[in-house]
Coordinates of N, CA and C and ligand atoms in Angstrom, one line a residue:
X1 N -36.1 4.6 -40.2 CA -36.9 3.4 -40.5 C -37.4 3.4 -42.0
X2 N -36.9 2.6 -42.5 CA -37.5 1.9 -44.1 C -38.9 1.9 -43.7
X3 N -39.6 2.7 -45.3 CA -40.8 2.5 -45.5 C -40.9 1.4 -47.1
X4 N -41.8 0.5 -46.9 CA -42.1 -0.2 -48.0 C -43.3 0.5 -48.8
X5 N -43.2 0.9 -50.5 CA -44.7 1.1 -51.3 C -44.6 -0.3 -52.0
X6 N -46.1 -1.1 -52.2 CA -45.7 -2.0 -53.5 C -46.3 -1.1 -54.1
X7 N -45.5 -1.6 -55.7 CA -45.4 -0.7 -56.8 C -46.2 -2.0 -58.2
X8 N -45.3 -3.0 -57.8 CA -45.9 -4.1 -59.0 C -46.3 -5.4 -58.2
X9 N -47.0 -6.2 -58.5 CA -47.8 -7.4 -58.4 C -48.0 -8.4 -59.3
X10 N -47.3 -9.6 -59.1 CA -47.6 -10.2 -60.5 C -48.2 -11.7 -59.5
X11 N -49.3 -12.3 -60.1 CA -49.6 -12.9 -59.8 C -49.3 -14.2 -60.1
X12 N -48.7 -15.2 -59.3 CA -48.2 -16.6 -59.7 C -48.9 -18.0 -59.8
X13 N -50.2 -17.7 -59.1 CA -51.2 -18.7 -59.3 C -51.9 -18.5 -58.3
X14 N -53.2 -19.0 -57.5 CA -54.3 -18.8 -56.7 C -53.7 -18.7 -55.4
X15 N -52.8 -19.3 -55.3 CA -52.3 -18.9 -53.2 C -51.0 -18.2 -53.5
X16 N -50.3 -17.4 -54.5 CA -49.4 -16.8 -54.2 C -49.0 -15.8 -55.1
X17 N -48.7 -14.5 -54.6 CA -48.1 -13.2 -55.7 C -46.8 -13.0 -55.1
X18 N -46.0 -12.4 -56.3 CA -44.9 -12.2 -56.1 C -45.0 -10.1 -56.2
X19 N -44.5 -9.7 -54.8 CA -44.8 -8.0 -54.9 C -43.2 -7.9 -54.8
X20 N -43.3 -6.5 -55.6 CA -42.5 -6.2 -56.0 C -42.6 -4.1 -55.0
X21 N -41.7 -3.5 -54.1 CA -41.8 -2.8 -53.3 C -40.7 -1.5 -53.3
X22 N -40.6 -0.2 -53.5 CA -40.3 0.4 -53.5 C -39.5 0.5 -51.8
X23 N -38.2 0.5 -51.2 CA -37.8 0.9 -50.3 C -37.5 2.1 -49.6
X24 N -38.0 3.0 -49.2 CA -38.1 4.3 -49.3 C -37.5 4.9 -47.4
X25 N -36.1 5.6 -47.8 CA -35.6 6.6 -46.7 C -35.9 7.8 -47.0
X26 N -36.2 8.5 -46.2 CA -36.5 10.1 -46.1 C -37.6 9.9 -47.4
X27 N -36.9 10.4 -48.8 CA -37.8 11.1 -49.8 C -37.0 10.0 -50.5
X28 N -36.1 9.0 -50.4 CA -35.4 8.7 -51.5 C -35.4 7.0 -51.4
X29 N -35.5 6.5 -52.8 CA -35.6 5.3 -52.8 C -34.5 4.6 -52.9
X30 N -34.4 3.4 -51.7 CA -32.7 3.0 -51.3 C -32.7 1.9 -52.3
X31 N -34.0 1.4 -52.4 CA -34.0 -0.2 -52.7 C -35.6 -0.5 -53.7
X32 N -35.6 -1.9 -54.0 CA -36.6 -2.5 -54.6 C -36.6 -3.8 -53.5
X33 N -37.5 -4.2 -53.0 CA -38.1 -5.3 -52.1 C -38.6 -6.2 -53.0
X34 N -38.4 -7.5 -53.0 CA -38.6 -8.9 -53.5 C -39.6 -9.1 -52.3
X35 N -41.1 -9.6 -52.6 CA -41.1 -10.3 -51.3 C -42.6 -11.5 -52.3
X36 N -43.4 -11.8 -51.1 CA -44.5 -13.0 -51.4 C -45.5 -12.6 -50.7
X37 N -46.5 -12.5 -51.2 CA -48.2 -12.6 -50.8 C -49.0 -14.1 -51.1
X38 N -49.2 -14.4 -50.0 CA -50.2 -16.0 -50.0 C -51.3 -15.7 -49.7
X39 N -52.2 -15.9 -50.4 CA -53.3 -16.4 -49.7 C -53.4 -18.1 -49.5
X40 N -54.0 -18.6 -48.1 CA -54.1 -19.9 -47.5 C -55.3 -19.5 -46.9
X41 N -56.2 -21.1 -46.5 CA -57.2 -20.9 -45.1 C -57.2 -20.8 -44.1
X42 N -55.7 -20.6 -43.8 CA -55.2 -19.8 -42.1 C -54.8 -18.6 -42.1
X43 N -53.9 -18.5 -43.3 CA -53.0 -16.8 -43.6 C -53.1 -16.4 -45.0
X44 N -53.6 -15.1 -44.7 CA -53.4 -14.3 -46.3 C -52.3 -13.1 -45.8
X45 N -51.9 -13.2 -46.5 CA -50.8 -11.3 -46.1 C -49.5 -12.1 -46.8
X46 N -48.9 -11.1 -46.3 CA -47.2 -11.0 -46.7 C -46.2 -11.7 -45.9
X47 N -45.4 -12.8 -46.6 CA -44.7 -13.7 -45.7 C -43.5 -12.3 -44.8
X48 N -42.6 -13.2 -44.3 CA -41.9 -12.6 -43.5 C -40.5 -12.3 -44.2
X49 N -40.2 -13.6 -44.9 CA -38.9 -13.6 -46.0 C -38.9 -12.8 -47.0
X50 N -38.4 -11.5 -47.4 CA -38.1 -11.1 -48.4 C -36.6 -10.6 -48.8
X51 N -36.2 -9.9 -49.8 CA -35.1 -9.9 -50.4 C -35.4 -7.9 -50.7
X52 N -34.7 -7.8 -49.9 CA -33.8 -6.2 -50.6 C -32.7 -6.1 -51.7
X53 N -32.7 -5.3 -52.5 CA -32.0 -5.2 -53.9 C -31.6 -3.9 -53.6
X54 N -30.5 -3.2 -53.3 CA -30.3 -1.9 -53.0 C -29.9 -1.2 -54.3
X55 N -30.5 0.0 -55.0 CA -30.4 0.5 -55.8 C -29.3 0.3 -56.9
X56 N -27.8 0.3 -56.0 CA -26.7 0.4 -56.9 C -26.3 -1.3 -57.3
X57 N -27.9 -2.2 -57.4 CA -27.4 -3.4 -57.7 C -28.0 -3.6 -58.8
X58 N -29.4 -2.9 -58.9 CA -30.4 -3.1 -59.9 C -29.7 -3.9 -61.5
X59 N -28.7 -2.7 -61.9 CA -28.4 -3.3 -63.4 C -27.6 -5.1 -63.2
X60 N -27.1 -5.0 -62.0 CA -25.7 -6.2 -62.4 C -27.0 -7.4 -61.9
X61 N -28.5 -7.1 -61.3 CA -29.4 -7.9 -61.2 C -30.8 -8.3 -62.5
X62 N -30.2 -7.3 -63.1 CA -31.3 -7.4 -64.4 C -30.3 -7.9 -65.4
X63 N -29.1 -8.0 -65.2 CA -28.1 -8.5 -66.0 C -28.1 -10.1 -66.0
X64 N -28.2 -10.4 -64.7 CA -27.8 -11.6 -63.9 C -29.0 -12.7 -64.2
X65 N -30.4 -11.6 -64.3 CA -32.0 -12.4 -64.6 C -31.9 -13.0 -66.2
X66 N -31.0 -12.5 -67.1 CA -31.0 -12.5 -68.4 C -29.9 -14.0 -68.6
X67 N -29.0 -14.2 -67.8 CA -28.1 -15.2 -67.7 C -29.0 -16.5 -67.0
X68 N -29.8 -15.7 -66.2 CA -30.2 -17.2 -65.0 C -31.1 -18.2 -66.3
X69 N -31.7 -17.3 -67.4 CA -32.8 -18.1 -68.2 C -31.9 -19.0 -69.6
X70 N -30.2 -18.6 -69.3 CA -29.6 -19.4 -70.2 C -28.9 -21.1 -69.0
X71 N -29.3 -20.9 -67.9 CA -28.7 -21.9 -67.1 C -29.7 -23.0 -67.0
X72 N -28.9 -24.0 -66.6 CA -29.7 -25.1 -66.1 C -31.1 -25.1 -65.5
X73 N -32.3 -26.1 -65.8 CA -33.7 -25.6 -65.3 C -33.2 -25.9 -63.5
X74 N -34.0 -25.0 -62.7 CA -33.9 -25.2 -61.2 C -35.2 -25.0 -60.6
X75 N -35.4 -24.8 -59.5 CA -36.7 -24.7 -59.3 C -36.8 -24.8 -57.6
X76 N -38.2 -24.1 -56.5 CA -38.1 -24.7 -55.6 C -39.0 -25.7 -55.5
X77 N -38.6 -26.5 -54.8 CA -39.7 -28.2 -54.8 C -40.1 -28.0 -53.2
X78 N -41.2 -28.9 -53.3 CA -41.8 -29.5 -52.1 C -41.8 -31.2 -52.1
X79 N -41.7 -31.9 -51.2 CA -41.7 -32.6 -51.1 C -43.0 -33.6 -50.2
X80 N -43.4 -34.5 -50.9 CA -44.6 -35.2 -49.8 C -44.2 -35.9 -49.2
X81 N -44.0 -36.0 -47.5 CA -43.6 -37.1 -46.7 C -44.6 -38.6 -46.8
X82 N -45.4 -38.9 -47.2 CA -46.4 -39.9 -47.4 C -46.1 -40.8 -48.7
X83 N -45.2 -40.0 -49.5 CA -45.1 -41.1 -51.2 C -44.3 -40.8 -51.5
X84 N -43.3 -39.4 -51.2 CA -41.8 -39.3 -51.4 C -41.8 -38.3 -52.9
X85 N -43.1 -38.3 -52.9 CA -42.9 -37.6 -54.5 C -42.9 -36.1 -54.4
X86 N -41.8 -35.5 -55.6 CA -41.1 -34.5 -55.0 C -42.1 -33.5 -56.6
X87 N -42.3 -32.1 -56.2 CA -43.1 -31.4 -56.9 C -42.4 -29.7 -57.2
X88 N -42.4 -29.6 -58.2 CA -42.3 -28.0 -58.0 C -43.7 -27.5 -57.0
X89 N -42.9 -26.0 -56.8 CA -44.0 -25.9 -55.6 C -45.1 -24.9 -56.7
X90 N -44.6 -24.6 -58.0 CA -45.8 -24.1 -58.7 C -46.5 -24.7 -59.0
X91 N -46.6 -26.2 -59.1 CA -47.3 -27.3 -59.5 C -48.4 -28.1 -58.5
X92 N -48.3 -27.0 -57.0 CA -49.4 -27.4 -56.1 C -49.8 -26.6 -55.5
X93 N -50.9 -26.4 -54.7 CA -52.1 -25.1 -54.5 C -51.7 -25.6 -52.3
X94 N -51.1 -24.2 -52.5 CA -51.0 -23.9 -50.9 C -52.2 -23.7 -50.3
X95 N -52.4 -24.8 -48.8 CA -53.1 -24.9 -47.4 C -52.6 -23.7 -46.9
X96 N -51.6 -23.5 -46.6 CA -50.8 -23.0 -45.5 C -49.1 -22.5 -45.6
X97 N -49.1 -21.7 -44.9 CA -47.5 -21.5 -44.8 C -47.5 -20.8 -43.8
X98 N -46.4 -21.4 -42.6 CA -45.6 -21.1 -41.6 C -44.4 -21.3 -41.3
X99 N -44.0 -20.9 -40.0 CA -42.4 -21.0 -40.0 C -42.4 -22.2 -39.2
X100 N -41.0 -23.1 -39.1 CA -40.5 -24.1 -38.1 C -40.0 -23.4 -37.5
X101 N -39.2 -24.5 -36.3 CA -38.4 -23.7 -35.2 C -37.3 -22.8 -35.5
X102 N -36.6 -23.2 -36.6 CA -35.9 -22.5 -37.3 C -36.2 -21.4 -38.1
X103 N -37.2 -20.7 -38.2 CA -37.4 -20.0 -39.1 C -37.7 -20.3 -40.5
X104 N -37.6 -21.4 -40.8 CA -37.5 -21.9 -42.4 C -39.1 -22.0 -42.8
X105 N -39.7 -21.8 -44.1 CA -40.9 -21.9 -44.4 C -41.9 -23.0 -44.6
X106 N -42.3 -23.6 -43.8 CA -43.4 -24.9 -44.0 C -44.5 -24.4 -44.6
X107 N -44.6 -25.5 -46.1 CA -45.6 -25.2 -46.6 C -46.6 -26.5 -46.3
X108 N -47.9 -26.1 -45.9 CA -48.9 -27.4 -46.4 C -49.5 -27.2 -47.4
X109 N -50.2 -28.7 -48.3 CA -49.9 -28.8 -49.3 C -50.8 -30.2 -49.9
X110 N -51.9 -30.0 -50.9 CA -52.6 -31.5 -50.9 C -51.7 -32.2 -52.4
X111 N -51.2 -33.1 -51.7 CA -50.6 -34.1 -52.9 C -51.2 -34.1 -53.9
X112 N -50.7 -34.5 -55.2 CA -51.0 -34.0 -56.2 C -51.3 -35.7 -56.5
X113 N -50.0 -36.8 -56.1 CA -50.1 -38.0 -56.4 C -50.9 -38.5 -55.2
X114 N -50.9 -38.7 -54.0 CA -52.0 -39.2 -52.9 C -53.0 -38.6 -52.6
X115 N -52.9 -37.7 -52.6 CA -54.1 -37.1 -52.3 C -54.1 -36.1 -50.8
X116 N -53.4 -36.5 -50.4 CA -52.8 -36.3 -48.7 C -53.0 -34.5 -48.5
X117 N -53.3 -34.0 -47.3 CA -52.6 -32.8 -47.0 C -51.4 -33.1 -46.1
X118 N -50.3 -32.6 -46.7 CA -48.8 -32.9 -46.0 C -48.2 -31.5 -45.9
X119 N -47.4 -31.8 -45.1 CA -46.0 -30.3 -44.8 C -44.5 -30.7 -45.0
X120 N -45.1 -29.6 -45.8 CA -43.0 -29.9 -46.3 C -42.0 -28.5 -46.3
X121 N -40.9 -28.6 -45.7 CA -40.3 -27.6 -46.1 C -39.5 -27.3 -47.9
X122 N -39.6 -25.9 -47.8 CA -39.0 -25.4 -49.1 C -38.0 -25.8 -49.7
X123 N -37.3 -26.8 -51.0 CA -36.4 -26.9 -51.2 C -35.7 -25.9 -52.2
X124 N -34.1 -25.9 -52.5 CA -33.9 -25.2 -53.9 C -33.4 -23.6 -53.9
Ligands
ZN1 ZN1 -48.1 -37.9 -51.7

């Protein structure tokens, strides 16, 4: 059984950090763990979705981070069901995050143009 250490923490604005986690078998480290820390007024901790990077990927991934900042801007968005207006999701301060029946991440979320608290899933 994998043990997680986080190692780095960078913080991305008031409801979310991006940790960064040492994957550790026996004595030896397999991997680096991508994952998210939210704080919300229902849930603070560590989502469920994260991303393993197994050792022997590290360079062709630090390679790949240096290309992604020559590509087209992308981004994940949220969207407001009430006005249609579509947001990066850095550009609004998380209520909440849960799963749908599928698994997928519902964020709630006060509109930035209405005013609304709405739920949207993750685009992007
Ligand atoms: Zn709205």
């Amino acid at each position: 059984m994998a043990k997680f250490k986080e190692v780095v923490r960078i913080k991305v604005n008031d409801s979310r950090d991006i940790v960064l986690s040492q994957v550790i078998e026996g004595a030896l480290i397999k991997g680096i763990n991508i994952g998210s820390y939210v704080r919300t007024e229902k849930y603070t901790g560590y989502t469920k979705g994260g991303t393993m990077i197994p050792v022997d990927k590290l360079d062709e991934l630090t390679e790949k981070l240096k290309f992604i900042m020559d590509a087209e801007p992308v981004g994940i968005t949220v969207v407001c069901p009430e006005c249609g207006e579509r947001f990066y999701e850095s550009e609004v301060k998380f209520l909440n995050i849960e799963e749908d029946f599928r698994g997928r991440d519902e964020v709630t979320f006060r509109c930035p143009k209405c005013g609304k608290d709405v739920k949207s899933l993750r685009y992007g």
